[in-house]
Coordinates of C-alpha atoms and ligand atoms in Angstrom, one line a residue:
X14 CA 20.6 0.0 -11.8
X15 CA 21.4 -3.3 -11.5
X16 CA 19.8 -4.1 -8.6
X17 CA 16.5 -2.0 -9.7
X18 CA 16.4 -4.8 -12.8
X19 CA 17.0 -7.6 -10.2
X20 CA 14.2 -6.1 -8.1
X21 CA 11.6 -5.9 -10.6
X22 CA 12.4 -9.4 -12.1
X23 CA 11.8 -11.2 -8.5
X24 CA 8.9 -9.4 -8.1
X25 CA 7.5 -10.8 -11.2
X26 CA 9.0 -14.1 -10.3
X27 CA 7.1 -14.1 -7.3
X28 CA 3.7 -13.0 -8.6
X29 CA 4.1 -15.8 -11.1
X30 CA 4.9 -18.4 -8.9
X31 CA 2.1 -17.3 -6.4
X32 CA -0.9 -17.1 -9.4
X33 CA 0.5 -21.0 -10.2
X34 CA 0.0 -21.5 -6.4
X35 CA -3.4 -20.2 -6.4
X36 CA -4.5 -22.1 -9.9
X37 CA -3.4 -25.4 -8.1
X38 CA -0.9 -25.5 -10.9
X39 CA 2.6 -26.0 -8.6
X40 CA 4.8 -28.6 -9.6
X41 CA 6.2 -30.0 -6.5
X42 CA 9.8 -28.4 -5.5
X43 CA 12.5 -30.3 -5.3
X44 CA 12.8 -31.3 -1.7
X45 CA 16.2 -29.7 0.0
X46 CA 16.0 -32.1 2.9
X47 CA 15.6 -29.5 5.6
X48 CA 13.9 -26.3 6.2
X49 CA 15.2 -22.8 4.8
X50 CA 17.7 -21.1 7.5
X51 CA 16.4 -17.4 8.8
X52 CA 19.4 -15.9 6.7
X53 CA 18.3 -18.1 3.6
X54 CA 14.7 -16.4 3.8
X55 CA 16.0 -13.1 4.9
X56 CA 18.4 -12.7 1.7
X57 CA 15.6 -13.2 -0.7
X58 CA 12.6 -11.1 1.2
X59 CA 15.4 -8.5 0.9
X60 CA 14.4 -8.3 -3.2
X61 CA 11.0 -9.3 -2.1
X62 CA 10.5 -5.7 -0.5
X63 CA 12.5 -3.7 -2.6
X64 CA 15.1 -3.1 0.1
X65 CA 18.4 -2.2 -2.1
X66 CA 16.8 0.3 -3.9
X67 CA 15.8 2.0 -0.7
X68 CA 18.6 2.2 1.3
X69 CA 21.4 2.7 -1.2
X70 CA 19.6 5.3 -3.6
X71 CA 19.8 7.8 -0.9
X72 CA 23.5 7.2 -0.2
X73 CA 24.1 7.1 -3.6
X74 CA 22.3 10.2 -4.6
X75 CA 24.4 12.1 -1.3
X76 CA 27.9 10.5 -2.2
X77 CA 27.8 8.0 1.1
X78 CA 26.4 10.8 3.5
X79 CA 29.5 10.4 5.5
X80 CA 28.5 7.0 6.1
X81 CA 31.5 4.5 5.9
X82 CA 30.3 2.3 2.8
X83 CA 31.6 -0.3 -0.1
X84 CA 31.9 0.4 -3.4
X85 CA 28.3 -0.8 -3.9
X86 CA 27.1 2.1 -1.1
X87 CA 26.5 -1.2 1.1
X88 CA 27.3 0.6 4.7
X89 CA 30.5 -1.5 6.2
X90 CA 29.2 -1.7 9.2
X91 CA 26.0 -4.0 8.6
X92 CA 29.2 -6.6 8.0
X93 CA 31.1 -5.9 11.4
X94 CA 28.3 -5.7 13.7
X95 CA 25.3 -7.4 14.5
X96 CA 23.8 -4.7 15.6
X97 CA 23.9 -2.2 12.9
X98 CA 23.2 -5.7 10.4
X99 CA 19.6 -6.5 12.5
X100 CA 19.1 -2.5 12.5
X101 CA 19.1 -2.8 9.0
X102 CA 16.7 -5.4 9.0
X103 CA 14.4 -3.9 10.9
X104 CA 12.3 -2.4 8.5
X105 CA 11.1 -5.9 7.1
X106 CA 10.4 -7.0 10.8
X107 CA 7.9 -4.8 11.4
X108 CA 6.5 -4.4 8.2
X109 CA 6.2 -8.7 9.3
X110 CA 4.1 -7.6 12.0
X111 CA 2.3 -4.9 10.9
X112 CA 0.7 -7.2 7.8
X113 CA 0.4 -10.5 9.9
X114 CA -3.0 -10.6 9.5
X115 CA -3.2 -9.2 6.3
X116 CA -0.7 -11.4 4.8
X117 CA -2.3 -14.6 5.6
X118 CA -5.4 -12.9 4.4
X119 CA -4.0 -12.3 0.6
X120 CA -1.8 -15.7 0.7
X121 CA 1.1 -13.7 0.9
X122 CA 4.3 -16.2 1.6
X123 CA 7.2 -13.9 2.6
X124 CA 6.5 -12.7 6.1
X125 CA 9.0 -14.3 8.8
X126 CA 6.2 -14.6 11.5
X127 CA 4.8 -17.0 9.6
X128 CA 7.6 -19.0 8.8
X129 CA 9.1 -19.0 12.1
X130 CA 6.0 -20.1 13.4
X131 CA 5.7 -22.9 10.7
X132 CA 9.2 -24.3 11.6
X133 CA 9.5 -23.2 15.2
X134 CA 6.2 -22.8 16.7
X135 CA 4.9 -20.2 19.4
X136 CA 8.3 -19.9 21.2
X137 CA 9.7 -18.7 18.0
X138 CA 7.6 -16.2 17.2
X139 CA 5.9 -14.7 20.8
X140 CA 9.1 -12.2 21.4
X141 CA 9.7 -11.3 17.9
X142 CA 7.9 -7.3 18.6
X143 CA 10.4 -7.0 22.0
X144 CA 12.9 -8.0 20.0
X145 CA 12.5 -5.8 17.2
X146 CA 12.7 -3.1 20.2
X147 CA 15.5 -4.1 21.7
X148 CA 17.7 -3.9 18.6
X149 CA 16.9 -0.4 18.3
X150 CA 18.7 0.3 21.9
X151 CA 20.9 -2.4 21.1
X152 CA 22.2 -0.5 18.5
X153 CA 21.8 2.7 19.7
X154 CA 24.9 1.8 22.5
X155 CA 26.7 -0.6 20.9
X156 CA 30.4 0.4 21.6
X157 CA 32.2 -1.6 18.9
X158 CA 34.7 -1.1 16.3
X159 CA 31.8 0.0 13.3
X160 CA 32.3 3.2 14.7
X161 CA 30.0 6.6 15.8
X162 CA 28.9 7.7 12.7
X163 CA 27.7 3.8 11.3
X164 CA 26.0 3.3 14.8
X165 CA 24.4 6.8 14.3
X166 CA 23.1 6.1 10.8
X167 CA 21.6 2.9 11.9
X168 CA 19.7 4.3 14.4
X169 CA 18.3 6.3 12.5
X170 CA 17.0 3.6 10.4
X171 CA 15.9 1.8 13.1
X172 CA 13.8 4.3 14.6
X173 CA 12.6 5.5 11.9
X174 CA 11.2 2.3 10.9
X175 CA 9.6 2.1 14.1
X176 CA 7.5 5.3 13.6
X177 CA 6.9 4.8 10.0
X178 CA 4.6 2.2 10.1
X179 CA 1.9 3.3 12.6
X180 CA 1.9 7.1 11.1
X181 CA 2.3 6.1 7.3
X182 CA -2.3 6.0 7.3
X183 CA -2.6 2.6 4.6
X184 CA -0.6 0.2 6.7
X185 CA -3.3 0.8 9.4
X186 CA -1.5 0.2 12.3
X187 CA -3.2 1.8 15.0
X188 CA -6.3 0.7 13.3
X189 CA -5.7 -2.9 14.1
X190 CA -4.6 -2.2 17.4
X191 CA -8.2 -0.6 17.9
X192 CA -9.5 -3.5 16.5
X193 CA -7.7 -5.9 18.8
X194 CA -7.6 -4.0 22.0
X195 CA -10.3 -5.9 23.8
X196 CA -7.4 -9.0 23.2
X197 CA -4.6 -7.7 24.5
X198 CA -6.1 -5.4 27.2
X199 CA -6.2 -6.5 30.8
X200 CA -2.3 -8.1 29.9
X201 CA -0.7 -4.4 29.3
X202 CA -2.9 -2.8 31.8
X203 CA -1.2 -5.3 34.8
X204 CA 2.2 -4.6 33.1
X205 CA 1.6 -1.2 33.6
X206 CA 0.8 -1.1 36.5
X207 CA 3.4 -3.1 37.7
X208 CA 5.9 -0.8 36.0
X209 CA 4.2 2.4 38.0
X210 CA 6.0 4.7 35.7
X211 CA 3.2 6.2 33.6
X212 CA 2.7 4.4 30.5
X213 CA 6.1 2.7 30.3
X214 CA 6.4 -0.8 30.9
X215 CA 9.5 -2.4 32.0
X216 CA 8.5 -6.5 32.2
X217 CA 9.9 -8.4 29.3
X218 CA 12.5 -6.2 27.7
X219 CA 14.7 -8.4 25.3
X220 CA 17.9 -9.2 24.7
X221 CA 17.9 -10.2 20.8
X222 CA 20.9 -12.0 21.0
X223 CA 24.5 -12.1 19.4
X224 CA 23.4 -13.3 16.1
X225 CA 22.7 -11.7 12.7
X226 CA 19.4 -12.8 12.9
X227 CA 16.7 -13.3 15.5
X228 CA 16.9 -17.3 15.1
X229 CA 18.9 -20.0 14.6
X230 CA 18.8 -22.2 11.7
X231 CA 16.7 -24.6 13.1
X232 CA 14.6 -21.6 14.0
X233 CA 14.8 -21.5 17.9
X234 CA 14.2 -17.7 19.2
X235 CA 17.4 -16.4 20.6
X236 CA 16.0 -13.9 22.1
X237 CA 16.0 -13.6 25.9
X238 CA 13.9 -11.7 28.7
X239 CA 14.2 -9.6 31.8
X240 CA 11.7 -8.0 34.0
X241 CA 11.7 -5.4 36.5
X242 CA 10.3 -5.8 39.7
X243 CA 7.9 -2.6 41.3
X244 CA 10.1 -0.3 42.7
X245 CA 10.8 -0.8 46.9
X246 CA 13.7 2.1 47.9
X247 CA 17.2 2.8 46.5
X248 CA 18.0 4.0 43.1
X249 CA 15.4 3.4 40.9
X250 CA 15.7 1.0 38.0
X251 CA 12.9 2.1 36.2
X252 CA 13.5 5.7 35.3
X253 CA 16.9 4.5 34.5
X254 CA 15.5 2.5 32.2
X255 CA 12.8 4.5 30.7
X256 CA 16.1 7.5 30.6
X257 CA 18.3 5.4 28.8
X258 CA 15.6 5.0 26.1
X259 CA 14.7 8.9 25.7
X260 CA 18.6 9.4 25.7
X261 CA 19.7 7.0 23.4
X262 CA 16.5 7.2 21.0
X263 CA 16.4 11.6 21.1
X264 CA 20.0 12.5 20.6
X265 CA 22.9 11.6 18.5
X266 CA 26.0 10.6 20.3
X267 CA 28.0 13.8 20.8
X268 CA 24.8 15.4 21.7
X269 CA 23.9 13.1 24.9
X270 CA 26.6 14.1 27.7
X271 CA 24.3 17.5 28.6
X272 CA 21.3 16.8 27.5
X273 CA 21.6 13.6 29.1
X274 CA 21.4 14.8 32.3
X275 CA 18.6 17.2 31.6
X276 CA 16.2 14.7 30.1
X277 CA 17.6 12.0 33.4
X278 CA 16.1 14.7 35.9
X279 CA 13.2 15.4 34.0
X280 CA 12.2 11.6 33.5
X281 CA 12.5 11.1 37.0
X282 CA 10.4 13.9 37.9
X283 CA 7.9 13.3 35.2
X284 CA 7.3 9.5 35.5
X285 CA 8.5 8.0 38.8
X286 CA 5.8 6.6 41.0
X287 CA 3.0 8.3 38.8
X288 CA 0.2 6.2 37.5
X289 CA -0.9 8.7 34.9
X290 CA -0.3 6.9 31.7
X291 CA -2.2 9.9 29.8
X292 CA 1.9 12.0 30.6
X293 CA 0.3 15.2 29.1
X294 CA 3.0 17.0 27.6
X295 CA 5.6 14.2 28.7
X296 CA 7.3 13.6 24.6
X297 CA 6.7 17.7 23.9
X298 CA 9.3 18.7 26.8
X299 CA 11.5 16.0 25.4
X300 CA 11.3 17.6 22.2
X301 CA 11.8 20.9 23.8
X302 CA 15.0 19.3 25.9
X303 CA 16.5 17.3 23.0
X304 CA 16.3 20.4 20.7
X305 CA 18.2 23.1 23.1
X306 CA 18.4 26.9 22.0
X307 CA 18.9 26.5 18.5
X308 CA 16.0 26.3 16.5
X309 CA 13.5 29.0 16.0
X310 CA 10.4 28.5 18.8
X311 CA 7.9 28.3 16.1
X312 CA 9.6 25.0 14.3
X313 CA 9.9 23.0 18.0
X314 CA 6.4 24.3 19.0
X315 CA 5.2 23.0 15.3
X316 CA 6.8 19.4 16.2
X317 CA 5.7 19.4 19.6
X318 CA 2.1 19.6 18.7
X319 CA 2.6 16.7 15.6
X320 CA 4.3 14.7 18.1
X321 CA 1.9 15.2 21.3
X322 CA -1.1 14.6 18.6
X323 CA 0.2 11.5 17.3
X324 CA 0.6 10.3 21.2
X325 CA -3.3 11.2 21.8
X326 CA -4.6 9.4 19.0
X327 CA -2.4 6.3 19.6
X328 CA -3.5 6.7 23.7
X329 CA -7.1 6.7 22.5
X330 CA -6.6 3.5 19.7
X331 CA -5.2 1.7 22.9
X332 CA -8.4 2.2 25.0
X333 CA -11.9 3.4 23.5
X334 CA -11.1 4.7 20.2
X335 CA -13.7 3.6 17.6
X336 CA -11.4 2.4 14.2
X337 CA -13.2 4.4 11.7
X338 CA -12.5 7.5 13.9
X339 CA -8.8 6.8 14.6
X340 CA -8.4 6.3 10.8
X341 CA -9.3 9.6 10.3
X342 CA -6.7 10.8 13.2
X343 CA -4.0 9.3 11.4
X344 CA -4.6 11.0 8.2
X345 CA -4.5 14.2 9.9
X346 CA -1.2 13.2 12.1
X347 CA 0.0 12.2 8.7
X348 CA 0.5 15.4 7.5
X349 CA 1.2 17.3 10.8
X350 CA 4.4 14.9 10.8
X351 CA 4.7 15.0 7.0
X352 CA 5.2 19.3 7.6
X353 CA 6.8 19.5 10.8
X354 CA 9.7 17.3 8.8
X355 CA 9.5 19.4 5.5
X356 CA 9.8 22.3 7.9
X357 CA 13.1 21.3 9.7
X358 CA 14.7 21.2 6.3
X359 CA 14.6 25.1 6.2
X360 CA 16.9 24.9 9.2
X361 CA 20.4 24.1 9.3
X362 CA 21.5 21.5 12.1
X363 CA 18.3 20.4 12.2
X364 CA 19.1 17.2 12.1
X365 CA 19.0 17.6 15.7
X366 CA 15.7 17.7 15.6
X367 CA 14.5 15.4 13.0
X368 CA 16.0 12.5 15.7
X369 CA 14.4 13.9 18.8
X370 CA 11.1 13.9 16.2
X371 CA 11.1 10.2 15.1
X372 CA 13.0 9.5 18.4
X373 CA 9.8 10.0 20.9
X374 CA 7.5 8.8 18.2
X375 CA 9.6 5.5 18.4
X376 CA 9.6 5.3 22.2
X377 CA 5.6 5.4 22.5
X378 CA 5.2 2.6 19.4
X379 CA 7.7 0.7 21.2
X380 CA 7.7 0.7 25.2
X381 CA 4.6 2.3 26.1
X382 CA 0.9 0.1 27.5
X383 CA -0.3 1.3 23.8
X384 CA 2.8 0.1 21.8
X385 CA 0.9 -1.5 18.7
X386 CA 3.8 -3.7 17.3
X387 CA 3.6 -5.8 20.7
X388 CA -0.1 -6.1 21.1
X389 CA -0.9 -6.6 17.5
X390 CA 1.4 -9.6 17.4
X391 CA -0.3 -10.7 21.0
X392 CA -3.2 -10.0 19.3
X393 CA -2.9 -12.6 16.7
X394 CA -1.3 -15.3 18.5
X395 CA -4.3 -14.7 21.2
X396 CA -6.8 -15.0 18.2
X397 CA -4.8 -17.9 16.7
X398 CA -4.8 -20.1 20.1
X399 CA -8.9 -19.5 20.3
X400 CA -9.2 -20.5 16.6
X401 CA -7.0 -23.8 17.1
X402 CA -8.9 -24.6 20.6
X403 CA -12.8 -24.0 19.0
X404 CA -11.3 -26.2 15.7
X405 CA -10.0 -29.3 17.9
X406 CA -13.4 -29.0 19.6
X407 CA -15.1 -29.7 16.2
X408 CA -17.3 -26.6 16.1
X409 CA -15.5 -25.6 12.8
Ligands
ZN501 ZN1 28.4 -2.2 16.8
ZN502 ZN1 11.4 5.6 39.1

């Protein structure tokens, strides 16, 4: 309760201090000699979107749900591992991205694109989507002392924020990417290409660092890149890659030694050397792998074809799409996701099946030629350098 009444009352701080802003009515702040550090900003936009509320309501309301956690329901492990802490975090990173046009459009302050950029410039902000995928697999293997169950439950977080945003219809992500494609094109179709596995792309995949936070104070990136070269003869990096993803995104831990295998074979088969990037089918069978023989056919088939929808309509935002007809795709994928979900809670274990769900949605929104969270931050800083460049030429 306490933390609903400190919610609301920086919410109406901010509103206040922002209509001030607007009415030219700021006093100047008192100056603090240097510029706020990343974990500075990232405590407060933590009130700023709400963010106790939603993550500890639902452990409070199911007594912890076996998730090691304080007496506050803060989960321990955000405070032993880095990991599980930028996990956590996640959901305000992409909700950064998702809104970085719209939040310069509204004068909206809190958004840590913006600020990075303001203190760091483009080398602190250009990785900041990779990143935000790489601490999904980060924290999906991480081995440390948190333990199995803390890893688990921040995975889920993670991937689930990675597929909320492009299906939840008013943030408009794959709008945006349709409205930005013709940007960001030709760069993800040569990345593809290179990659030769389908869709996937395997040039810069990040490293986000050993740090809480994806800067330091002074707000240099730490993030770090690596790139795969096309595939000559041996074992093939490249559907290891891609089958680490599928493996550690689709299936809890004690559910990956069997499965594992099964979806390693069936990546290789599906993917290696193929230049389709439409994979037909390609996230259904993973569904169909990750879920095994214990659900009722009718409740896989019914996520399959919510999934597999979702991957046309993002396919087709990506390439020729027009926005006003993808917005109306998203509605619709809305709800297919919206039931298949509903529908799992009928079933025991299902859980199972709920990660496999968000799981393959996560993988296309994050390592596929049609991920929007990378090309929608390419996007802008594309748009941004063409602004700068016609402004120093004096035609603005
Ligand atoms: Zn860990
Ligand atoms: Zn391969």
């Amino acid at each position: 309760m306490d933390e609903l009444v400190m919610t609301t009352a920086m919410i109406y701080h901010k509103a206040d201090l922002l209509e001030n802003c607007v009415a030219e009515n700021m006093k100047d702040a008192p100056l603090i000699q240097r510029n706020v550090t990343p974990y500075e900003f990232m405590e407060s936009r933590w009130w700023d979107a709400a963010m106790a509320p939603y993550f500890k309501l639902p452990l409070a309301f199911d007594g912890g749900a076996g998730v090691p956690v304080d007496e506050k329901w803060a989960p321990l492990g955000t405070r032993i591992c880095v990991y599980i802490r930028k996990a956590v975090d996640i959901l305000i990173r992409h909700n950064e991205l998702v809104d970085i046009f719209h939040d310069l459009r509204s004068k909206e302050p809190m958004n840590e694109v913006h600020l990075a950029a303001r203190y760091g410039g483009l080398a602190a902000v250009k990785n900041y989507a990779v990143a935000c995928a790489a601490c999904v697999d980060e924290v999906a293997t991480c081995k440390c002392i948190a333990g199995d169950v803390s890893h688990d439950y921040a995975t889920d977080l993670a991937i689930g924020s990675v597929a909320w945003y492009p299906i939840v219809p008013h943030y408009r992500v794959l709008t945006q990417l349709a409205e930005t494609r013709h940007l960001t094109r030709s760069k993800y179709t040569a990345l593809a290409a290179k990659t030769n596995h389908g869709a996937f792309i395997t040039s810069d995949m990040a490293d986000s660092g050993e740090h809480g936070a994806f800067h330091n104070d002074e707000w240099e990136s730490l993030t770090t890149l690596t790139s795969l070269e096309p595939f000559i003869s041996g074992e093939c990096q490249h559907c290891g890659v891609i089958s680490d993803w599928v493996i550690n995104r689709c299936l809890y831990r004690d559910d990956r030694k069997e499965k594992g295998k099964t979806l390693r074979k069936f990546v290789m088969d599906a993917l290696h050397l193929k230049r389709d990037k439409k994979m037909d089918g390609f996230f259904g069978e993973i569904l169909t792998i990750a879920a095994g023989d214990e659900f009722p056919a009718f409740l896989v088939k019914q996520c399959i074809t919510a999934v597999e929808a979702v991957w046309q309509t993002l396919r087709a935002a990506g390439t020729d799409l027009p926005p006003n007809v993808v917005a109306g795709q998203v509605v619709e994928n809305h709800v297919r996701i919206d039931k298949a979900f509903i529908e799992t809670h009928n079933h025991p274990g299902a859980h199972a099946l709920r990660r496999a769900l968000s799981g393959t949605l996560s993988i296309m929104m994050d390592r596929t030629d049609v991920s929007p969270y990378p090309r929608i931050l390419d996007a802008a800083v594309i748009h941004s350098i063409k602004m700068g460049s016609v402004i120093n030429h004096g035609k603005v």
